[in-house]
Coordinates of N, CA, C and O in Angstrom, one line a residue:
X9 N 38.7 78.4 197.2 CA 39.9 78.4 198.1 C 40.1 80.0 198.3 O 40.7 80.6 197.2
X10 N 40.0 80.5 199.5 CA 40.3 81.9 199.6 C 41.7 82.2 199.9 O 42.3 81.4 200.5
X11 N 42.1 83.3 199.4 CA 43.6 83.7 199.6 C 43.8 84.2 201.1 O 42.9 84.6 201.8
X12 N 45.0 84.1 201.4 CA 45.7 84.6 202.8 C 45.3 86.1 202.8 O 45.0 86.8 201.8
X13 N 45.2 86.8 204.1 CA 45.2 88.3 204.3 C 46.2 88.6 205.2 O 46.8 87.8 205.8
X14 N 46.3 90.0 205.7 CA 47.2 90.3 206.6 C 48.6 90.1 206.4 O 49.4 89.7 207.4
X15 N 49.2 90.2 205.3 CA 50.7 89.9 205.0 C 51.3 90.9 205.8 O 51.1 92.1 205.8
X16 N 52.4 90.5 206.2 CA 53.3 91.3 207.1 C 54.8 90.9 206.9 O 55.1 89.6 206.9
X17 N 55.7 91.8 206.8 CA 57.2 91.5 206.9 C 57.7 91.8 208.1 O 57.5 93.0 208.5
X18 N 58.6 91.0 208.8 CA 59.3 91.3 210.0 C 60.5 92.1 209.6 O 60.8 92.6 208.5
X19 N 61.5 92.1 210.5 CA 62.7 92.8 210.5 C 63.7 91.8 209.8 O 64.1 91.0 210.2
X20 N 64.2 92.3 208.6 CA 65.2 91.6 207.8 C 66.6 91.6 208.4 O 66.9 92.5 209.2
X21 N 67.4 90.6 208.2 CA 68.8 90.7 208.4 C 69.5 90.8 207.0 O 68.9 91.0 206.0
X22 N 70.7 90.5 206.9 CA 71.4 90.7 205.6 C 71.0 89.7 204.7 O 70.9 90.0 203.5
X23 N 70.7 88.6 205.2 CA 70.3 87.6 204.3 C 69.0 86.7 204.5 O 68.7 85.7 204.0
X24 N 68.2 87.2 205.6 CA 66.9 86.6 205.8 C 65.8 87.6 205.9 O 66.0 88.7 206.3
X25 N 64.6 87.1 205.6 CA 63.4 88.0 205.8 C 62.3 87.1 206.2 O 61.7 86.3 205.7
X26 N 61.7 87.4 207.7 CA 60.7 86.8 208.2 C 59.3 87.4 207.8 O 59.3 88.6 207.6
X27 N 58.5 86.6 207.4 CA 57.1 87.2 206.8 C 56.0 86.3 207.5 O 56.3 85.1 208.0
X28 N 54.8 86.9 207.6 CA 53.7 86.1 208.3 C 52.5 86.7 207.5 O 52.5 87.5 206.8
X29 N 51.3 85.8 207.7 CA 49.9 86.3 207.1 C 48.8 85.5 207.9 O 49.3 84.7 208.9
X30 N 47.8 85.7 207.5 CA 46.5 85.0 208.2 C 45.9 84.3 207.1 O 45.7 84.5 205.9
X31 N 45.5 83.0 207.6 CA 44.8 82.0 206.6 C 43.4 82.4 206.6 O 43.0 83.3 207.3
X32 N 42.8 81.8 205.7 CA 41.4 82.1 205.5 C 40.3 81.6 206.5 O 39.2 82.1 206.5
X33 N 40.8 80.9 207.5 CA 39.9 80.6 208.7 C 39.1 79.2 208.8 O 38.4 79.1 209.6
X34 N 39.5 78.4 207.8 CA 38.8 77.1 207.9 C 39.8 76.0 207.8 O 39.9 75.1 207.1
X35 N 40.7 76.1 208.9 CA 41.7 75.0 209.3 C 42.5 74.6 208.2 O 42.9 73.3 208.1
X36 N 42.9 75.6 207.4 CA 44.0 75.3 206.5 C 45.2 75.7 206.9 O 45.5 76.8 207.3
X37 N 46.2 74.8 206.7 CA 47.7 75.1 207.2 C 48.7 74.9 206.0 O 49.8 74.9 206.4
X38 N 48.2 74.8 204.7 CA 49.2 74.7 203.7 C 49.0 75.9 202.9 O 48.1 76.4 202.5
X39 N 50.4 76.5 202.5 CA 50.3 77.7 201.6 C 51.6 77.6 200.8 O 52.4 76.8 201.0
X40 N 51.7 78.3 199.7 CA 52.7 78.3 198.9 C 53.4 79.8 198.7 O 52.5 80.7 198.7
X41 N 54.6 79.9 198.9 CA 55.3 81.1 199.0 C 56.3 81.3 197.8 O 57.0 80.4 197.4
X42 N 56.3 82.5 197.2 CA 57.4 82.9 196.3 C 58.1 84.1 196.6 O 57.4 85.0 197.2
X43 N 59.1 84.4 196.2 CA 60.0 85.8 196.3 C 60.8 86.0 195.0 O 60.9 85.2 194.2
X44 N 61.1 87.2 194.9 CA 62.0 87.7 193.8 C 62.6 88.9 194.2 O 62.2 89.8 195.1
X45 N 63.8 89.3 193.6 CA 64.4 90.5 193.8 C 63.4 91.6 192.9 O 63.1 91.4 192.0
X46 N 63.3 92.8 193.7 CA 62.5 93.9 193.0 C 63.0 94.2 191.7 O 64.3 94.3 191.5
X47 N 62.2 94.3 190.7 CA 62.7 94.8 189.2 C 63.4 93.7 188.6 O 64.3 94.1 187.8
X48 N 63.3 92.5 189.0 CA 64.2 91.3 188.4 C 63.2 90.4 187.6 O 61.9 90.8 187.4
X49 N 63.7 89.3 187.3 CA 62.8 88.4 186.4 C 61.8 87.7 187.2 O 61.0 88.4 188.0
X50 N 61.5 86.7 186.9 CA 60.4 85.8 187.4 C 60.5 85.4 188.8 O 61.5 85.7 189.4
X51 N 59.4 85.0 189.4 CA 59.2 84.5 190.9 C 60.1 83.1 190.8 O 60.2 82.4 190.2
X52 N 60.5 83.0 192.3 CA 61.2 81.6 192.7 C 60.3 80.6 192.5 O 59.0 80.6 192.5
X53 N 60.9 79.3 192.5 CA 60.0 78.1 192.5 C 59.0 78.2 194.0 O 59.6 78.6 195.0
X54 N 57.8 77.9 193.9 CA 56.9 77.9 195.0 C 57.6 77.0 196.2 O 58.1 75.9 195.9
X55 N 57.5 77.6 197.5 CA 57.9 76.8 198.6 C 56.5 76.4 199.3 O 55.8 77.3 199.6
X56 N 56.3 75.2 199.6 CA 55.2 74.8 200.3 C 55.4 74.9 201.9 O 56.4 74.5 202.4
X57 N 54.7 75.5 202.7 CA 54.8 75.8 204.0 C 53.5 75.4 204.9 O 52.5 75.7 204.4
X58 N 53.7 74.9 206.0 CA 52.6 74.6 207.0 C 52.7 75.8 208.0 O 53.7 76.1 208.6
X59 N 51.6 76.2 208.3 CA 51.5 77.4 209.3 C 51.4 78.8 208.7 O 51.4 78.8 207.3
X60 N 51.4 79.9 209.4 CA 51.2 81.2 208.8 C 52.4 82.0 208.9 O 52.3 83.2 209.1
X61 N 53.6 81.5 209.0 CA 54.7 82.4 208.9 C 56.1 81.4 208.3 O 55.8 80.3 208.2
X62 N 56.9 82.2 207.7 CA 58.0 81.7 207.2 C 59.2 82.6 207.1 O 59.1 83.8 207.4
X63 N 60.6 82.2 207.0 CA 61.6 82.9 206.9 C 62.3 82.6 205.6 O 62.8 81.4 205.5
X64 N 62.4 83.5 204.7 CA 63.2 83.4 203.4 C 64.5 83.6 203.9 O 65.0 84.4 204.5
X65 N 65.5 82.7 203.3 CA 66.9 82.5 203.7 C 67.7 82.7 202.4 O 67.1 82.5 201.1
X66 N 69.0 82.9 202.6 CA 69.9 82.9 201.6 C 69.7 84.2 200.5 O 69.8 83.9 199.4
X67 N 69.3 85.0 201.2 CA 68.9 86.3 200.1 C 70.2 87.2 199.9 O 71.3 87.0 200.7
X68 N 70.3 87.9 198.9 CA 71.5 88.8 198.6 C 71.4 90.0 199.4 O 70.4 90.8 199.4
X69 N 72.5 90.3 200.1 CA 72.5 91.3 200.9 C 72.2 92.7 200.1 O 72.9 92.7 199.1
X70 N 71.6 93.8 200.6 CA 71.5 95.0 199.9 C 70.5 95.0 198.9 O 70.5 95.9 198.2
X71 N 69.8 94.1 198.7 CA 68.7 93.9 197.7 C 67.3 94.0 198.1 O 67.2 93.6 199.3
X72 N 66.5 94.6 197.5 CA 65.1 94.7 197.9 C 64.3 93.4 197.4 O 64.2 93.2 196.2
X73 N 63.3 92.8 198.1 CA 62.6 91.6 197.7 C 61.2 91.8 197.6 O 60.6 92.6 198.7
X74 N 60.4 91.3 196.9 CA 58.9 91.0 196.8 C 58.6 89.6 197.2 O 59.6 88.7 197.1
X75 N 57.5 89.3 197.8 CA 57.0 88.0 198.1 C 55.6 88.1 198.1 O 55.0 89.0 198.0
X76 N 55.0 86.7 197.8 CA 53.7 86.5 197.6 C 53.3 85.2 198.2 O 54.3 84.3 198.2
X77 N 52.1 85.1 198.6 CA 51.6 83.6 199.2 C 50.2 83.4 198.8 O 49.6 84.3 198.4
X78 N 49.9 82.1 198.7 CA 48.6 81.6 198.4 C 48.2 80.5 199.1 O 49.1 79.6 199.6
X79 N 46.9 80.1 199.3 CA 46.4 79.1 200.0 C 46.2 77.9 199.1 O 45.8 78.1 198.0
X80 N 46.6 76.7 199.7 CA 46.3 75.5 198.9 C 45.4 74.7 199.9 O 45.5 74.3 201.1
X81 N 44.3 74.3 199.1 CA 43.2 73.5 199.8 C 42.6 72.6 198.9 O 42.1 72.7 197.8
X82 N 42.5 71.2 199.4 CA 41.9 70.1 198.6 C 42.1 70.1 197.1 O 41.3 70.0 196.2
X83 N 43.5 70.3 196.9 CA 43.9 70.1 195.5 C 43.6 71.6 194.7 O 44.1 71.6 193.5
X84 N 43.1 72.5 195.2 CA 42.9 73.7 194.7 C 43.9 74.9 195.2 O 44.5 74.6 196.4
X85 N 44.1 75.9 194.5 CA 44.9 77.0 195.0 C 44.4 78.3 194.6 O 43.7 78.4 193.7
X86 N 44.4 79.2 195.8 CA 44.0 80.4 195.6 C 44.8 81.5 194.6 O 46.1 81.0 194.3
X87 N 44.5 82.6 194.5 CA 45.4 83.4 193.6 C 46.5 83.9 194.7 O 46.2 83.9 195.8
X88 N 47.6 84.3 194.1 CA 48.7 84.7 195.0 C 48.3 86.2 195.5 O 47.6 87.0 194.7
X89 N 48.7 86.5 196.6 CA 48.4 88.0 197.2 C 49.8 88.3 197.8 O 50.7 87.5 198.0

């Protein structure tokens, strides 16, 4: 199960962050995403997403966030990138 590539963050608002990526190219449409505040504790609970874009919501204004995504395929999961 190959990981996604081409990760990109869009223009954030005070409480949202749109993100996108490219799938590995073999008709996979399921991914898991996580986020966290920079220099904070652990990652959020994974969110399952169909497609290659997502908008994180309910973020804390004025904070910087990290995010990561991985491919889910046939019961297997790639490493997060």
